[in-house]
Each structure stands twice: as structure tokens, then as C-alpha cells.
mmCIF file of C-alpha atoms and ligand atoms in Angstrom:
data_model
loop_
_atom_site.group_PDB
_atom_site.id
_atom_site.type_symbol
_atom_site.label_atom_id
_atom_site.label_comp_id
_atom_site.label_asym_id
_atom_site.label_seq_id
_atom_site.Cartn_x
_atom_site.Cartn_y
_atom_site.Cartn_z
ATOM 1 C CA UNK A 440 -25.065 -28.575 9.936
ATOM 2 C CA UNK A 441 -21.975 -28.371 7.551
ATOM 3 C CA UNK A 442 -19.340 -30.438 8.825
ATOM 4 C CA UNK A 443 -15.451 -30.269 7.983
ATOM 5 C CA UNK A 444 -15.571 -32.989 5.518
ATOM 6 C CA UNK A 445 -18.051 -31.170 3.375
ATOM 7 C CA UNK A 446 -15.753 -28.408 3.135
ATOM 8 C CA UNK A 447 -13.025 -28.122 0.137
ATOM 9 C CA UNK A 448 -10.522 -25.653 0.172
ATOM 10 C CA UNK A 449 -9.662 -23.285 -3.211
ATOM 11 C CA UNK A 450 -6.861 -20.986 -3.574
ATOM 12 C CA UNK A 451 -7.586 -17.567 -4.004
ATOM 13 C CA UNK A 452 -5.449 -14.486 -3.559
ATOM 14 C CA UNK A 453 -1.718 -15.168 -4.192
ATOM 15 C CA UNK A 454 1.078 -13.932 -2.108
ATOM 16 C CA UNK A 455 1.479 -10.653 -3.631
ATOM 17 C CA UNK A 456 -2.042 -9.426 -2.981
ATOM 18 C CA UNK A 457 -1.880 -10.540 0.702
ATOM 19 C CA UNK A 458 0.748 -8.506 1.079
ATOM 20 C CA UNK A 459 -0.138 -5.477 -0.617
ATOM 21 C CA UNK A 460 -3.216 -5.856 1.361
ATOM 22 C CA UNK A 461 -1.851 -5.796 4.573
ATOM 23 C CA UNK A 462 0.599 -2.899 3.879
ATOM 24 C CA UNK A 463 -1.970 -0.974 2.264
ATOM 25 C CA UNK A 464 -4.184 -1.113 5.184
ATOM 26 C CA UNK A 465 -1.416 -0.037 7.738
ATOM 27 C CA UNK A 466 -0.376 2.877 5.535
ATOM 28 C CA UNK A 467 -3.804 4.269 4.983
ATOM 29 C CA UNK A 468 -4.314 4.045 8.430
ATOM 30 C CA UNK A 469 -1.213 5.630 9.209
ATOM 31 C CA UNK A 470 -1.780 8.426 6.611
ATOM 32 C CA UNK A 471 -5.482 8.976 7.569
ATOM 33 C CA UNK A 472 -4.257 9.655 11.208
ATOM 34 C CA UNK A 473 -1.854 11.786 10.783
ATOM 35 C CA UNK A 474 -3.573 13.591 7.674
ATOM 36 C CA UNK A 475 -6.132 14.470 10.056
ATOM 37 C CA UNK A 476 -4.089 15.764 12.304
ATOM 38 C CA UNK A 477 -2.669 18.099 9.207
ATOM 39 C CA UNK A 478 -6.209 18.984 8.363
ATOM 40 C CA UNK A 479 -6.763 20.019 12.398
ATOM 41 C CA UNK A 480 -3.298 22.206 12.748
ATOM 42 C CA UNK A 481 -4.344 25.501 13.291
ATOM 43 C CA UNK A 482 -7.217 24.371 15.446
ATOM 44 C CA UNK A 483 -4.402 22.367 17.537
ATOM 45 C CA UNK A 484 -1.942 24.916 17.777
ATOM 46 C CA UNK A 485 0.769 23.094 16.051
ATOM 47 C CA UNK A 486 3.857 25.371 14.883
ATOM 48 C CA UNK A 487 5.442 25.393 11.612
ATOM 49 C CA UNK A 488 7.816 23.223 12.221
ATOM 50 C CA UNK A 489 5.110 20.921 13.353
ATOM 51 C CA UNK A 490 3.601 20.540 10.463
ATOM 52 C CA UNK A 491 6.259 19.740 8.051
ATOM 53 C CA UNK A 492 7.141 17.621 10.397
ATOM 54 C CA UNK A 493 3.465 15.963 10.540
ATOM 55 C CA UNK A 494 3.583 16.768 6.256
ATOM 56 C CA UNK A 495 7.177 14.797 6.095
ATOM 57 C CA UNK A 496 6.318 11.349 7.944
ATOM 58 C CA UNK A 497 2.829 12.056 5.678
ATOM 59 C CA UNK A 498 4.950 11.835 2.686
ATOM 60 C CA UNK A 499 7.623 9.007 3.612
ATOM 61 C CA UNK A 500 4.643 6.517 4.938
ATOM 62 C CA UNK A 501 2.603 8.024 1.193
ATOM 63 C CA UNK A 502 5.624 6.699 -0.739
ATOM 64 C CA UNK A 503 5.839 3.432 0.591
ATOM 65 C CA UNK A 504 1.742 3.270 0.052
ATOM 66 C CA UNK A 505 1.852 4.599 -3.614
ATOM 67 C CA UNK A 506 4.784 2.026 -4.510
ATOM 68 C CA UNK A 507 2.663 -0.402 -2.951
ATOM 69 C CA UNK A 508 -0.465 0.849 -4.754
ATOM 70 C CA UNK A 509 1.523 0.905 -8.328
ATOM 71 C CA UNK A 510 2.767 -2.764 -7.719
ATOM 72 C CA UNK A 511 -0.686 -3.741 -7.211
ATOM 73 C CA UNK A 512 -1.808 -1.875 -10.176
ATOM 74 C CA UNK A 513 0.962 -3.872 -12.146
ATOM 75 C CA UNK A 514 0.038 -7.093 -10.674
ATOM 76 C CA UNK A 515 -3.727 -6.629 -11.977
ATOM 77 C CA UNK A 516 -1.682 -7.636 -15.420
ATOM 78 C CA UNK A 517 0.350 -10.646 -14.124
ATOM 79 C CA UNK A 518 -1.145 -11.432 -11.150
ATOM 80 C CA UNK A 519 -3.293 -15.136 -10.980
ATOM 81 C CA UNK A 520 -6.337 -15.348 -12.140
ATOM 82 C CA UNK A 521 -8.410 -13.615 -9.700
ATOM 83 C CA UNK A 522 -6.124 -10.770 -8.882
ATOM 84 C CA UNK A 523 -6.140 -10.113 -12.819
ATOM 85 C CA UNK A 524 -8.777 -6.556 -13.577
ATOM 86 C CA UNK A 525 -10.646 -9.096 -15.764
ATOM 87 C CA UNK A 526 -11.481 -10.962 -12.509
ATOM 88 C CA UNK A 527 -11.844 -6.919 -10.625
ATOM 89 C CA UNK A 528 -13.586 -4.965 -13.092
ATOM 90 C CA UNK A 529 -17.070 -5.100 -13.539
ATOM 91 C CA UNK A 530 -17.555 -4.958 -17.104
ATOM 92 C CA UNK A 531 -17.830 -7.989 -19.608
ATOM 93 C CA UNK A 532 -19.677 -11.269 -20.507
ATOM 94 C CA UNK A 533 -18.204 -13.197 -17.397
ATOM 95 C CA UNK A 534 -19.294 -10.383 -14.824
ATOM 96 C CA UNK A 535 -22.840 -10.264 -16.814
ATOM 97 C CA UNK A 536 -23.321 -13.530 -16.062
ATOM 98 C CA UNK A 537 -21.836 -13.392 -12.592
ATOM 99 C CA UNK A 538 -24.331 -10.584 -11.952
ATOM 100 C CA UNK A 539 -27.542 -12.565 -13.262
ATOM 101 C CA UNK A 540 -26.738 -15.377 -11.058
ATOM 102 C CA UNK A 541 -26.035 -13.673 -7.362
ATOM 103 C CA UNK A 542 -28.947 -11.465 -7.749
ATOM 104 C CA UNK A 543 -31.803 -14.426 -9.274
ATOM 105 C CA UNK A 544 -29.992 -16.210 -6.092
ATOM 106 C CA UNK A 545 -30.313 -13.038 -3.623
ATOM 107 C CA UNK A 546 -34.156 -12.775 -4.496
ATOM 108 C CA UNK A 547 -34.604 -16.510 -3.829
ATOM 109 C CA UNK A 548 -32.927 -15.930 -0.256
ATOM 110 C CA UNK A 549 -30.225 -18.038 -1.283
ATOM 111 C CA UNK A 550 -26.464 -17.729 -1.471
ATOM 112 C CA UNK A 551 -23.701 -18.012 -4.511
ATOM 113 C CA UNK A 552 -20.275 -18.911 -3.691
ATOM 114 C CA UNK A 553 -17.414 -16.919 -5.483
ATOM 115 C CA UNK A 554 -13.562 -18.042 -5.697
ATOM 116 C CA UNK A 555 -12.852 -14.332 -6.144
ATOM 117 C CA UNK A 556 -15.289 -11.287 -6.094
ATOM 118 C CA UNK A 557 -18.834 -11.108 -6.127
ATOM 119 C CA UNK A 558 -20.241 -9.071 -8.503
ATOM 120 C CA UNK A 559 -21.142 -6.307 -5.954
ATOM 121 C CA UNK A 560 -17.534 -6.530 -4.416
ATOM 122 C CA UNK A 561 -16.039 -6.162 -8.067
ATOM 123 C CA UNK A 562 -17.442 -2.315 -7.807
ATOM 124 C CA UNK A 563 -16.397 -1.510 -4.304
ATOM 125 C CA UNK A 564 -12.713 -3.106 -5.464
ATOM 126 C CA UNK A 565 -12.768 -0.464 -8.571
ATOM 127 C CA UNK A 566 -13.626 1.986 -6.747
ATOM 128 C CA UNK A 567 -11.496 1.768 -3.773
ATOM 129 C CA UNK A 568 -8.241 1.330 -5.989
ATOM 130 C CA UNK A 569 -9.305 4.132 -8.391
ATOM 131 C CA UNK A 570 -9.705 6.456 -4.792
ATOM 132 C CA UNK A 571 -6.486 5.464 -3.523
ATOM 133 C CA UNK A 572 -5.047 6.186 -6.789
ATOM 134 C CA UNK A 573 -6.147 9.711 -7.086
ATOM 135 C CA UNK A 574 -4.931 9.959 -3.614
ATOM 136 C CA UNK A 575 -1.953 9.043 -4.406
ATOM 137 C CA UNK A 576 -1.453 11.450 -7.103
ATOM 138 C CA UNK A 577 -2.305 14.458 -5.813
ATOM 139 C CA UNK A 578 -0.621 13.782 -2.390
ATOM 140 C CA UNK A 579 2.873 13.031 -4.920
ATOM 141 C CA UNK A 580 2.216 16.407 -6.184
ATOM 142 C CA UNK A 581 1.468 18.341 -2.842
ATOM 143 C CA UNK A 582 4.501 16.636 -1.209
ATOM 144 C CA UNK A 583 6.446 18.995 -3.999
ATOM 145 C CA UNK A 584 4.755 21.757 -3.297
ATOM 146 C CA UNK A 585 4.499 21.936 0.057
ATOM 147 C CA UNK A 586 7.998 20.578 1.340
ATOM 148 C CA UNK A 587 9.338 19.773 -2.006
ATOM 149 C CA UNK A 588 10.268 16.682 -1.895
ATOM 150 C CA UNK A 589 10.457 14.421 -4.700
ATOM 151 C CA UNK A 590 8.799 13.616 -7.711
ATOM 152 C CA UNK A 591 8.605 17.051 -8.196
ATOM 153 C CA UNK A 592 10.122 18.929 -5.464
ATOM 154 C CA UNK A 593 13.166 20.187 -7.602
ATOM 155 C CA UNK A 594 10.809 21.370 -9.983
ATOM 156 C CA UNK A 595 8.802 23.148 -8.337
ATOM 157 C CA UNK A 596 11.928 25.030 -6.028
ATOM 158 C CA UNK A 597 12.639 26.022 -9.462
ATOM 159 C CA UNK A 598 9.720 27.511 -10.263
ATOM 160 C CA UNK A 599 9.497 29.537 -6.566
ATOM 161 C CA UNK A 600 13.169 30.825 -7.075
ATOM 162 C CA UNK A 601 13.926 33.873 -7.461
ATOM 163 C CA UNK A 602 16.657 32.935 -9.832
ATOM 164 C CA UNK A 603 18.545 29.793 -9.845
ATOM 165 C CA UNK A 604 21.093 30.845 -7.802
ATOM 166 C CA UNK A 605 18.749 30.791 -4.317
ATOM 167 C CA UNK A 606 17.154 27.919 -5.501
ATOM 168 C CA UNK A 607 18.768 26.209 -2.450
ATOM 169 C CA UNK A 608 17.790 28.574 -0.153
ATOM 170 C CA UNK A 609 14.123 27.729 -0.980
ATOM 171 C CA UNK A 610 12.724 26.221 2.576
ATOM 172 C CA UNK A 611 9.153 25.009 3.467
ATOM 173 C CA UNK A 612 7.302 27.787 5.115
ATOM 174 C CA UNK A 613 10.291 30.132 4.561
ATOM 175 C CA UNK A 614 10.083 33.500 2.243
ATOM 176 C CA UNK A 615 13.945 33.674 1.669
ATOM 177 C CA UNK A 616 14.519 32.930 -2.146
ATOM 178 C CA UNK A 617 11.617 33.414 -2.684
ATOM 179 C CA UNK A 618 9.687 35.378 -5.935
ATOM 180 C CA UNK A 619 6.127 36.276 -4.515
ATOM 181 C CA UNK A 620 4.778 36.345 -7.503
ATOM 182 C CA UNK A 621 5.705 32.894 -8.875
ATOM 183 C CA UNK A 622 5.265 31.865 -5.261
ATOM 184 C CA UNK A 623 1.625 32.977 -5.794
ATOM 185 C CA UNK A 624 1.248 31.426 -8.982
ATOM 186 C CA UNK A 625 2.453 28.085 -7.857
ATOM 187 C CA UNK A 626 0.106 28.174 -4.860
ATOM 188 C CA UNK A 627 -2.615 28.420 -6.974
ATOM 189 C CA UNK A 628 -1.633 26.147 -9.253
ATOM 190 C CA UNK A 629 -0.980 23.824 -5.754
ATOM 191 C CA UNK A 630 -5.240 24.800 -4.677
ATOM 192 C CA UNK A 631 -7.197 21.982 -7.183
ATOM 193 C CA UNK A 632 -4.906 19.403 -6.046
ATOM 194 C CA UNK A 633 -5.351 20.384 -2.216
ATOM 195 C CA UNK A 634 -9.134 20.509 -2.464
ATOM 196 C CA UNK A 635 -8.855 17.049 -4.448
ATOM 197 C CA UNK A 636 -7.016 15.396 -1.762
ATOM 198 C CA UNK A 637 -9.106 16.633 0.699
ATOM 199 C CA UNK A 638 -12.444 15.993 -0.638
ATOM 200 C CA UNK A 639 -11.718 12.392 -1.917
ATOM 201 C CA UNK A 640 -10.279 11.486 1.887
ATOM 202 C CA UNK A 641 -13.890 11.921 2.817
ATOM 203 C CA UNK A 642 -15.122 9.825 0.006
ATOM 204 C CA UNK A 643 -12.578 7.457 1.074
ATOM 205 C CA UNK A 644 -13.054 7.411 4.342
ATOM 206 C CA UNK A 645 -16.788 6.648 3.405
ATOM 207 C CA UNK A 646 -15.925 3.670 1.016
ATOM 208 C CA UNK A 647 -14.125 2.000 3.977
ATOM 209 C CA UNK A 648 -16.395 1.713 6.313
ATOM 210 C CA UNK A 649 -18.825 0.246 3.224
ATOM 211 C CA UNK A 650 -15.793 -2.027 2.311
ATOM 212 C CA UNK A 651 -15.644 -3.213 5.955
ATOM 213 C CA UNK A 652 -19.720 -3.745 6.536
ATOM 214 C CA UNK A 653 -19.817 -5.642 3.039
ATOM 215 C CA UNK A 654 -17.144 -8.200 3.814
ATOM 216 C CA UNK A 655 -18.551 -8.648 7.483
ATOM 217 C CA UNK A 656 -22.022 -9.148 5.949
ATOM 218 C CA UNK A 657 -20.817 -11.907 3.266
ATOM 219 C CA UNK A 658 -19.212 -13.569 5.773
ATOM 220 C CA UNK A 659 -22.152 -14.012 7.853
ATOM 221 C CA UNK A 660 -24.221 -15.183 5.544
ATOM 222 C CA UNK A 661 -21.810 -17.230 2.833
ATOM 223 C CA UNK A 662 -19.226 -18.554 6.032
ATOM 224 C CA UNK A 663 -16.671 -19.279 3.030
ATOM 225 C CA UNK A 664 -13.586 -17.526 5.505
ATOM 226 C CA UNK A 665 -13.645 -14.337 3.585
ATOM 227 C CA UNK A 666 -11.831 -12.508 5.944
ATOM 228 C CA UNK A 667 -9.099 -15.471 6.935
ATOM 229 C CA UNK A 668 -8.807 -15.775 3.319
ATOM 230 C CA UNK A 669 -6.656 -12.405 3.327
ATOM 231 C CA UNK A 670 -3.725 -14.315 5.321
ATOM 232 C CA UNK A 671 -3.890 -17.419 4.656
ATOM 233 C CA UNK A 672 -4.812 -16.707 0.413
ATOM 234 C CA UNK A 673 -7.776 -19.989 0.591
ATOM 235 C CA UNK A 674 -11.451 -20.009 0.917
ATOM 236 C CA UNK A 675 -13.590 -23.471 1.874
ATOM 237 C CA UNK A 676 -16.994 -24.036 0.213
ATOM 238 C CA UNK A 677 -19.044 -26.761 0.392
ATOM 239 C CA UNK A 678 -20.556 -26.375 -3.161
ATOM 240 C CA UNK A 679 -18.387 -25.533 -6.006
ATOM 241 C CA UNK A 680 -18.203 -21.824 -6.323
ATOM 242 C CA UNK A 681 -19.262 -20.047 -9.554
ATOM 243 C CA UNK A 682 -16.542 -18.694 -10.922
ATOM 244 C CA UNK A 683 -14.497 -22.432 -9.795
ATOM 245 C CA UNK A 684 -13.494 -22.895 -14.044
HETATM 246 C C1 HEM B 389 -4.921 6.919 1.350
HETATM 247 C C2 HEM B 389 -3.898 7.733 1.338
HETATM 248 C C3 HEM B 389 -3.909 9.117 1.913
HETATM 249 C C4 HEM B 389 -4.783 9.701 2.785
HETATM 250 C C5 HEM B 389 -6.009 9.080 3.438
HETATM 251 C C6 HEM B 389 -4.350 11.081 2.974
HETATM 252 C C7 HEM B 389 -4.978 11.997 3.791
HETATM 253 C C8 HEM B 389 -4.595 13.317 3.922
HETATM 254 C C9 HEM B 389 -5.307 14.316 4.684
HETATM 255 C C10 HEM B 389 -6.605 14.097 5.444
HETATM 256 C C11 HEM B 389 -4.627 15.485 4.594
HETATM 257 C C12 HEM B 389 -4.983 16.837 5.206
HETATM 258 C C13 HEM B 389 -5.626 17.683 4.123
HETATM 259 C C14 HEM B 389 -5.736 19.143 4.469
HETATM 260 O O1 HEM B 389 -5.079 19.617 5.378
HETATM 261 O O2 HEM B 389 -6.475 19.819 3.763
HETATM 262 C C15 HEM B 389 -3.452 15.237 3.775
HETATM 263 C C16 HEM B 389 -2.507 16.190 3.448
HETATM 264 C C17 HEM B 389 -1.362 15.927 2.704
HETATM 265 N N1 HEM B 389 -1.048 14.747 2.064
HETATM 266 FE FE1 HEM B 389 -2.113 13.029 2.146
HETATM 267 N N2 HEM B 389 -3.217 11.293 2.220
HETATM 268 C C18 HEM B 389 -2.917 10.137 1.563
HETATM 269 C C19 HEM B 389 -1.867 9.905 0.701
HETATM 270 C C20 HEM B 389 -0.833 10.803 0.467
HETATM 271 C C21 HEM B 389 0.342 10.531 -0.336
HETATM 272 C C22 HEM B 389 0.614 9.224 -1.086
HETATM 273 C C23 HEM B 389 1.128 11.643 -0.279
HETATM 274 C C24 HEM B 389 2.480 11.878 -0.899
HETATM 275 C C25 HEM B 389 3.432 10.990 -0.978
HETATM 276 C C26 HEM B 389 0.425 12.644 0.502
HETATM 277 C C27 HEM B 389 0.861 13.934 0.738
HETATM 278 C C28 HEM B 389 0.180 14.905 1.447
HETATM 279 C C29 HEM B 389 0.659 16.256 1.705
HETATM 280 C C30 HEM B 389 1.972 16.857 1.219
HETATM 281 C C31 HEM B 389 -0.307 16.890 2.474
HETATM 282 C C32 HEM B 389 -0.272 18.322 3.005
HETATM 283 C C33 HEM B 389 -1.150 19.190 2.175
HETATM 284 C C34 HEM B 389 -1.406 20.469 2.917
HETATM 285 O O3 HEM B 389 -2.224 20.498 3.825
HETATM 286 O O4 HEM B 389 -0.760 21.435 2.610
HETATM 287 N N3 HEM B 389 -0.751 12.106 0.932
HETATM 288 N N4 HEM B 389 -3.469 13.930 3.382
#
């Protein structure tokens, strides 16, 4: 039986990823709900005016997510040392090593601590962020064409126009100011990005619930406070973890 003085405490995730954590998780919750919602409109009967207002809470909650997801994306360069993508990535030396230890140690039934990731939670990491980022993009881009609204609303009212004059005319779901043709044009332009956003939701939605099993699954087996480690920012071990410099 491990008792509490066999236990020492590390510091792990800094202030700044706790944080971003947190928000991240209520805005992609937020956005998942009412995306699908979006993705069921016709199906629910919901009016025009129903959906850009569904499309512009979508974009207001996706702009305080994608600031949050670019300061995280920052912080990977001046974060501590384990929010740092040398620490996230799974490439290099260090994660080589990593990765000889936890699985020798796996196939012996036994368990390595690690301050930071595992080598197996290094790829979910990458590949979550890199999701969330393309997510991010396209959805910046289909908030312009769809309600135009910024980064690129402006731009693309200007492309719809029929000439610069009715550029303020130019409504969502409206045909007044309009050019059909360059309306056309735009919507097709619009269709990759759509289908992107769509398809990697799914993808997403997929690498969540993995996410979610893998952290509940180390924590039952390694009892290191994984999961209270995301508010409070410290693990406990009892023997010194691996990546402990
Ligand atoms: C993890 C983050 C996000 C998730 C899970 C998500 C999910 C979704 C889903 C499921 C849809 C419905 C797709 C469809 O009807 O085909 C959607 C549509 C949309 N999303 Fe997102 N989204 C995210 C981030 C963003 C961001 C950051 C923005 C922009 C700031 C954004 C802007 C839009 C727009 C404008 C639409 C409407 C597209 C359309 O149906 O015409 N999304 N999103």
C-alpha cells in the first residue's frame, strides 16, 4: 500500500496551459453542440434567420477558441518545459528513448512515471492540436463566407458585390447586391472548406473520446493524479518519474 509519505509532488503544467485547457474544453463543447445543430437545420425546421443566428454565436464562441488555440500554439515556444513542442512532439532522441522505456516497461506489466507526456499521449496531443487547428481555419474562413464576418468577411462582400457601391447591401442569405455569378464562384470556392470542417468534426469528435479513455486508463493504472493535475498544475509519484531531469 502506498502511503502519503511516499508520495512527492512535481510541478507540471503551468498556469497558462490550465487555462487554455479549461477554455478550450468549454468552447469545443459549446461549438460541437451547436455545430450540430447547424449540421441538423433543415432536418429541424430551423428558418433562415435561425441559422445565422445558430452560425453567429458559432462564430463569436470559434473566436474566443481560435485565440485561445493560437496562444497555446505560441506558448509551445515559451511555455515551461513540458508545455514546450519539444516536450509534445513525438520526434527526437529524448522521445526515442522515452518510447523504448514505457513499452520494455508495458511488456513487463509494469508502469513508467512521466512529469509530462507519455510517449503514446505525445501523439494524441499532436494530433488533437493539429485537428483543432484545421478547425479553426476553415471555420475563420466559412464565418466570411457565410455571414461575413471578420477575418475575411469584407473581402469576401467584395467579391459577391455587384459593384462596390451595394457592397453594403450584401446580407447573409439575402440575393440583393448580389452578382450570381461571382456569388456562384465564391460558393464554390466556400465547398472544400465546408466539407473540411465537416469531415474533420467527425475525426475530432473520434479523437476525444480516445483522448478521454487514454487519460482515464493511465490514471487507473499509474494513480499519479493525471486528471487533478489539470487544476491544480502537480502530479505525486512515488518513484522519480522519467523525464524528472
Ligand atoms: C473545435 C471547434 C469547432 C467545431 C467542433 C465545429 C463544428 C462545426 C459543425 C459540426 C458545423 C456544421 C457543419 C455543417 O453544417 O456541414 C460547423 C459549421 C460552421 N462552423 Fe464550426 N466548428 C468549430 C470551430 C469553428 C470556428 C473557430 C469557426 C469560426 C470562427 C467556425 C465557423 C463555422 C461556420 C461559419 C459554420 C457554418 C458553415 C455552414 O454550414 O454553412 N467553426 N462547425
Amino acid at each position: 500500500m502506498v502511503e502519503q509519505k511516499d508520495l512527492q509532488e512535481y510541478r507540471v503544467w503551468d498556469r497558462s496551459i490550465r487555462w487554455f485547457h479549461w477554455i478550450n474544453v468549454l468552447t469545443v463543447l459549446a461549438l460541437i453542440a451547436i455545430g450540430v445543430v447547424i449540421f441538423n437545420s433543415k432536418a429541424l425546421g430551423i428558418t433562415d434567420d435561425g441559422k445565422v443566428l445558430l452560425k453567429t454565436w458559432h462564430v463569436y464562441i470559434g473566436y474566443v477558441f481560435a485565440v485561445n488555440l493560437g496562444w497555446r500554439l505560441i506558448w509551445g515556444f515559451v511555455g515551461n518545459r513540458f508545455s514546450r513542442w519539444n516536450a509534445i512532439l513525438p520526434f527526437g532522441a529524448q522521445y526515442r528513448e522515452h518510447k523504448k522505456a514505457f513499452f520494455s516497461n508495458l511488456k513487463q506489466g509494469k508502469s513508467v512515471g512521466f512529469q509530462g507526456h507519455n510517449p503514446l499521449a505525445r501523439w494524441m496531443v499532436m494530433a488533437l492540436l493539429l485537428l483543432l487547428t484545421v478547425q479553426a481555419v476553415t471555420g475563420l474562413v466559412l464565418a466570411g463566407t457565410d455571414i461575413y464576418k471578420p477575418p475575411f468577411g469584407q473581402q469576401f462582400k467584395a467579391w459577391v458585390a455587384e459593384s462596390p457601391e451595394t457592397m453594403d447591401q450584401v446580407k447573409p442569405y439575402s440575393e440583393v447586391g448580389i452578382d450570381k455569378d461571382a456569388y456562384k464562384e465564391m460558393r464554390d470556392f466556400r465547398s472544400p472548406f465546408k466539407t473540411i470542417h465537416e469531415l474533420n468534426f467527425f475525426v475530432l469528435l473520434g479523437l476525444i473520446v480516445l483522448h478521454l479513455l487514454g487519460v482515464i486508463v493511465t490514471e487507473l493504472r499509474e494513480r499519479n493524479g493525471l486528471i487533478s493535475a489539470m487544476f491544480t498544475g502537480r502530479k505525486v509519484f512515488r518513484d522519480k518519474p522519467l523525464d524528472k531531469d
